[in-house]
Coordinates of C-alpha atoms in Angstrom, one line a residue:
X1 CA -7.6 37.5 -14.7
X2 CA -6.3 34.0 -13.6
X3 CA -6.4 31.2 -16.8
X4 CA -7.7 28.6 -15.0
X5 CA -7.2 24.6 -15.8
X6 CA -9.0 21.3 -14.2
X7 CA -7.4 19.0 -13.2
X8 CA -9.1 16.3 -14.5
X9 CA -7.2 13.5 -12.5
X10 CA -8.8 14.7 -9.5
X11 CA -12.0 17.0 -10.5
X12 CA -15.1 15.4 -12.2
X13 CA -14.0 11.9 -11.0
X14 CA -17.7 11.0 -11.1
X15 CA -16.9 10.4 -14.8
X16 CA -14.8 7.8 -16.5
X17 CA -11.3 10.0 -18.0
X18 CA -12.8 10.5 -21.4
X19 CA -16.0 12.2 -20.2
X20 CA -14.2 14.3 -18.3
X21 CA -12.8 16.3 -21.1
X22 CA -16.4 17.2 -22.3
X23 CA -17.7 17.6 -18.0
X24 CA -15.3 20.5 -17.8
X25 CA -16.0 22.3 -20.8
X26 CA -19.5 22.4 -20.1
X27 CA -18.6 24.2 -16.5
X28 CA -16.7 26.7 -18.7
X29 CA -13.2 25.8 -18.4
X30 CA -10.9 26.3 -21.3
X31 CA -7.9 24.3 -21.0
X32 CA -7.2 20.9 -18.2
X33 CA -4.4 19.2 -17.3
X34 CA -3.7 15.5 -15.9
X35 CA -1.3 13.5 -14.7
X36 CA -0.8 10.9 -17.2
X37 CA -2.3 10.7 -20.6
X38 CA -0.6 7.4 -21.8
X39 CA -3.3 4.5 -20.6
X40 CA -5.3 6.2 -23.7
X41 CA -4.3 6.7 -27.6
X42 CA -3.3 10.0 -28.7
X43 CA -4.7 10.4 -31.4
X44 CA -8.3 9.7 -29.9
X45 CA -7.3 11.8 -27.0
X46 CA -6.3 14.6 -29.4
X47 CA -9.4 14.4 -31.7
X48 CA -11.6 14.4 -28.2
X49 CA -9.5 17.7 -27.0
X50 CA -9.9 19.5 -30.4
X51 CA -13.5 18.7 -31.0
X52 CA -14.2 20.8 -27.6
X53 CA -12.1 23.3 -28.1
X54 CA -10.0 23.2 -25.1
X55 CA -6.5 23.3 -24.3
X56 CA -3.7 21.0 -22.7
X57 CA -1.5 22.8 -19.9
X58 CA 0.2 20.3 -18.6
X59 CA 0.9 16.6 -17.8
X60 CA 3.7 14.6 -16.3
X61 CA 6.4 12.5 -17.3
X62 CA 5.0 8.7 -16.2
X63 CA 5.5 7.8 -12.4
X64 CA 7.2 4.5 -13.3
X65 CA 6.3 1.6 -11.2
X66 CA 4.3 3.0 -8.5
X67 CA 3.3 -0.8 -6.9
X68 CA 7.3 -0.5 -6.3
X69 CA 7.2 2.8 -4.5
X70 CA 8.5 5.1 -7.6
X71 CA 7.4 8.0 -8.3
X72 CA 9.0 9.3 -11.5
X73 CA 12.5 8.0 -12.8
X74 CA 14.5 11.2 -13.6
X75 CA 16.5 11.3 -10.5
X76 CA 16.8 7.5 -9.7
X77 CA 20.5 5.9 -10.3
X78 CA 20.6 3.1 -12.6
X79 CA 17.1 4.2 -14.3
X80 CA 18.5 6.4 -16.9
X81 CA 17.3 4.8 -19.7
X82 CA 13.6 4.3 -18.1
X83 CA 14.0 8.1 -17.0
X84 CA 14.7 8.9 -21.0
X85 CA 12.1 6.6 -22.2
X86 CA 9.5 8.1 -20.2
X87 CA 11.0 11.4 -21.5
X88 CA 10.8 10.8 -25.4
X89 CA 7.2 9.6 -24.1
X90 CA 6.3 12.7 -22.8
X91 CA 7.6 14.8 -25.9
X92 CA 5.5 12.4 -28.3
X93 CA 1.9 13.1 -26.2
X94 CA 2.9 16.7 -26.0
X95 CA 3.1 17.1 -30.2
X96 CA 0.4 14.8 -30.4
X97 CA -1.9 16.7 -28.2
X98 CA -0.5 20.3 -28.4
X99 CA 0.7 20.8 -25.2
X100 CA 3.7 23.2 -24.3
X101 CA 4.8 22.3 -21.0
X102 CA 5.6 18.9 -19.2
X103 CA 6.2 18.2 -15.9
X104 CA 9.2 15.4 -15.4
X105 CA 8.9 13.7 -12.4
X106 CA 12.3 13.4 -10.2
X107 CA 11.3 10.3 -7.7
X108 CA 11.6 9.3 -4.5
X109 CA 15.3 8.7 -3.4
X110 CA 16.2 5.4 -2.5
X111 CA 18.5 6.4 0.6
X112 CA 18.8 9.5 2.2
X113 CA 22.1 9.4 1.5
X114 CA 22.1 9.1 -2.1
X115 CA 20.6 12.4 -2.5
X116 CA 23.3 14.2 -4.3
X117 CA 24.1 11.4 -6.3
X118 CA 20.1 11.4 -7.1
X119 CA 20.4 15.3 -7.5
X120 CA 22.9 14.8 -10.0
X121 CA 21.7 12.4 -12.0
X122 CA 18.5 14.2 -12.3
X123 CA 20.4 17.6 -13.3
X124 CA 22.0 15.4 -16.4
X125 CA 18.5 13.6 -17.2
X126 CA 17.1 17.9 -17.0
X127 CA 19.5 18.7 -19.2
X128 CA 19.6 16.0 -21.9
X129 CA 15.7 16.7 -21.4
X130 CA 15.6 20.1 -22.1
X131 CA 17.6 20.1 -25.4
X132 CA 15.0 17.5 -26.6
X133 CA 12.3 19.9 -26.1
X134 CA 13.7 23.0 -26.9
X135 CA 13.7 21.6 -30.6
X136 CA 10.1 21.3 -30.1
X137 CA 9.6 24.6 -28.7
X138 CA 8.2 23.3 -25.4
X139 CA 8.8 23.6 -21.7
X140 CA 9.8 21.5 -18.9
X141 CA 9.2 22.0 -15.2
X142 CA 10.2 20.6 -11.7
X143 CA 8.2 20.2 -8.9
X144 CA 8.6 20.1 -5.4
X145 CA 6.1 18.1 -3.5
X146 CA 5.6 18.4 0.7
X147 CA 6.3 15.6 2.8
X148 CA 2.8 14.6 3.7
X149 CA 2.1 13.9 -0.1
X150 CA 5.2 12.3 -1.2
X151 CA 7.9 11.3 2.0
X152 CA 11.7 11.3 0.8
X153 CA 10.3 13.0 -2.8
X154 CA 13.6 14.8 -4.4
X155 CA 12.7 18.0 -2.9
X156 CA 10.4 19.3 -0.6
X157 CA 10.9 22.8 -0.6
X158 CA 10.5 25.7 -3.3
X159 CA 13.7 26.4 -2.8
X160 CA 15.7 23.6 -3.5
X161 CA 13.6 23.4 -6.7
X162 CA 15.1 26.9 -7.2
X163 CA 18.4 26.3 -6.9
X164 CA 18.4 23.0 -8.8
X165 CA 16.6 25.0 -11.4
X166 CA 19.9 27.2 -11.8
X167 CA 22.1 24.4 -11.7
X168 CA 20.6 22.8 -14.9
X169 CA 20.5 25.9 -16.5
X170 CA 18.1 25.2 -19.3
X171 CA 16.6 28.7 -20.8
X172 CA 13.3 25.8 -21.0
X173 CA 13.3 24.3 -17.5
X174 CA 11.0 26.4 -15.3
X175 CA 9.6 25.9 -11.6
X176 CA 5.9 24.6 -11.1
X177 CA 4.3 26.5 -8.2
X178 CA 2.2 24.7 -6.3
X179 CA 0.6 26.7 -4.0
X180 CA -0.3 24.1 -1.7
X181 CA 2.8 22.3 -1.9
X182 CA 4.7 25.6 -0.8
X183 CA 2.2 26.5 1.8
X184 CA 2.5 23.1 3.6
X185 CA 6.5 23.6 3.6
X186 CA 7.7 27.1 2.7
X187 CA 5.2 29.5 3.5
X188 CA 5.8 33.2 3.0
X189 CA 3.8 32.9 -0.4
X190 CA 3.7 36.2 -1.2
X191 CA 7.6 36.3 -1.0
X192 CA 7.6 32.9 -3.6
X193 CA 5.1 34.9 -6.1
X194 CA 6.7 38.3 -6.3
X195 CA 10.5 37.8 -6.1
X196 CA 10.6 34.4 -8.5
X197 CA 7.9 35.7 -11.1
X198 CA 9.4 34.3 -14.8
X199 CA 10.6 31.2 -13.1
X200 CA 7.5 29.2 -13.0
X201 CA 5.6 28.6 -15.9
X202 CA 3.1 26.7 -14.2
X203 CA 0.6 26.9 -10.8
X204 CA -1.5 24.9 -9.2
X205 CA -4.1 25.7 -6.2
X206 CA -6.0 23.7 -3.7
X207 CA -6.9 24.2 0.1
X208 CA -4.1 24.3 2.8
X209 CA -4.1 22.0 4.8
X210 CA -7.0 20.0 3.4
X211 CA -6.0 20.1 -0.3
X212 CA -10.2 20.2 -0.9
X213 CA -11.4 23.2 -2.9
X214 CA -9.3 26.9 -2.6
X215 CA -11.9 28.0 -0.5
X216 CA -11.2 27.0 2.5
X217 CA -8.2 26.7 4.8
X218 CA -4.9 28.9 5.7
X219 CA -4.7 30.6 2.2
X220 CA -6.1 34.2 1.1
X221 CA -6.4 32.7 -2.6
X222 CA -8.5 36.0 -3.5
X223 CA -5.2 37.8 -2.3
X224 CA -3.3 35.0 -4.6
X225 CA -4.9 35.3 -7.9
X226 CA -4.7 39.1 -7.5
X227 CA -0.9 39.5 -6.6
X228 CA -0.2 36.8 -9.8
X229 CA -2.1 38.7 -12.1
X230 CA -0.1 41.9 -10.3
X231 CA 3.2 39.9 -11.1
X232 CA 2.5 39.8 -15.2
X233 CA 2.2 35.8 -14.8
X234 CA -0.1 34.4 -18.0
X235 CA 0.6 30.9 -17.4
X236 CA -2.0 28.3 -16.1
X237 CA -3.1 28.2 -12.7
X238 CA -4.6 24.6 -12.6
X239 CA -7.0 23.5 -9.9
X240 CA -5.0 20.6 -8.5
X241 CA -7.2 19.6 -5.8
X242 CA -9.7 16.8 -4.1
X243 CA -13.1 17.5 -4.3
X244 CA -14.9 17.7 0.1
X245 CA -17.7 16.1 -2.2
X246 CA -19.3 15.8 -5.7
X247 CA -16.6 18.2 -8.1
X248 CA -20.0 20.1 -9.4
X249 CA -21.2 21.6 -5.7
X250 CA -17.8 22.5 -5.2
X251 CA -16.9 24.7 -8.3
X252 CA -18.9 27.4 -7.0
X253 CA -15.5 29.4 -6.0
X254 CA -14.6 29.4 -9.1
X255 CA -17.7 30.8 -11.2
X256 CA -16.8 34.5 -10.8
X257 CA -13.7 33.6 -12.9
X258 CA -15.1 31.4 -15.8
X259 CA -17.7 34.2 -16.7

């Protein structure tokens, strides 16, 4: 059976953040996970998680300044020490609030021609990175993100996430499957899941194309939850997706699995 996280970024946006926490526990979700955690004080954000019970999956490395078009720093020439800031930054939340794996955010390249220049500086960022966690005992992942959510992102494609995945070479740097993500460029999902199970340590779900609610759309995700529960995968799968209307009327595909 799927471990399912909300997203609360996206779901129970009805609520200010900090009610959020307390919205999704009521529905009967055990763990969330967000984008950024750092507008709000750890240690109230930790005391808040703990007094529901719940788990952190997963959050992100910041997305630097987004007014100025950046979206993450990791991969971005001349921003290595922002990209190693936001880094130690990450790690700090992640003890803080217990979480085991973090999602650094590459960016959006500059020029297409810098690309392998951007590639490698975010392979030395990854790397630096991963040692830092590793001491820690906690994860890191890479994401690629499709064109129509992010234009001239890092990567696109599950593959090059793959291949760049090998090329840092981190036992602690996994891939973080978004099914939409892979749908919209990729396809063959089936393929994705079976033959790259134990390198992602972290999924996230939403409609293709619509990115509302998984229950709609081009994907089987009935056929989706089986095959990565067929696969061995015990990571999170978190539900990454904006609501066609309030987050409440639209949970109802996932109720079979919170019982």
């Amino acid at each position: 059976m799927p471990k399912f996280a909300a997203n609360l970024t996206m779901l129970f946006n009805e609520f200010d953040f900090l009610e959020r926490f307390e919205q999704a526990s009521k529905v009967g979700f055990k763990a969330v996970e967000f984008l950024w955690p750092y507008a709000y004080d750890k240690k109230d954000l930790s005391k808040l998680i703990k007094d529901l019970n719940l788990e952190v999956a997963l959050f992100n490395t910041s997305a630097g300044d987004t007014v100025k078009g950046q979206w993450g720093r990791a991969a971005i020439p001349g921003c290595e020490q922002d990209a190693m800031e936001d880094i130690e930054k990450a790690l700090d939340y992640a003890i803080a609030l217990d979480c085991k794996t973090i999602h650094v955010m590459a960016g959006v390249i500059p020029h297409p021609w810098e690309k392998e220049l951007c590639r490698q500086v975010f392979i030395k960022n990854m790397r630096k990175a991963a040692d830092l966690f590793a001491k820690h005992n906690k994860f890191l992942t890479i994401e690629a993100l499709c064109p129509e959510s992010k234009p001239n992102y890092l990567y696109h494609s599950q593959y090059e996430t793959l291949v760049l995945m090998e090329e840092i070479a981190k036992d602690n740097v996994f891939i973080q499957l978004d099914i939409y993500h892979a749908q919209m460029v990729d396809g063959n999902l089936s393929y994705l899941i079976k033959n790259y199970a134990g390198k992602y340590a972290h999924v996230q779900v939403s409609a293709a194309p619509s990115r509302h609610e998984p229950d709609e759309g081009e994907i089987n995700y009935d056929y989706i939850f089986k095959l990565f529960d067929e696969v061995g995968y015990k990571g999170f799968i978190g539900c990454e997706y904006n609501p066609r209307g309030s987050t409440m009327e639209g949970l109802q595909w996932i109720k079979p699995y919170l019982r």
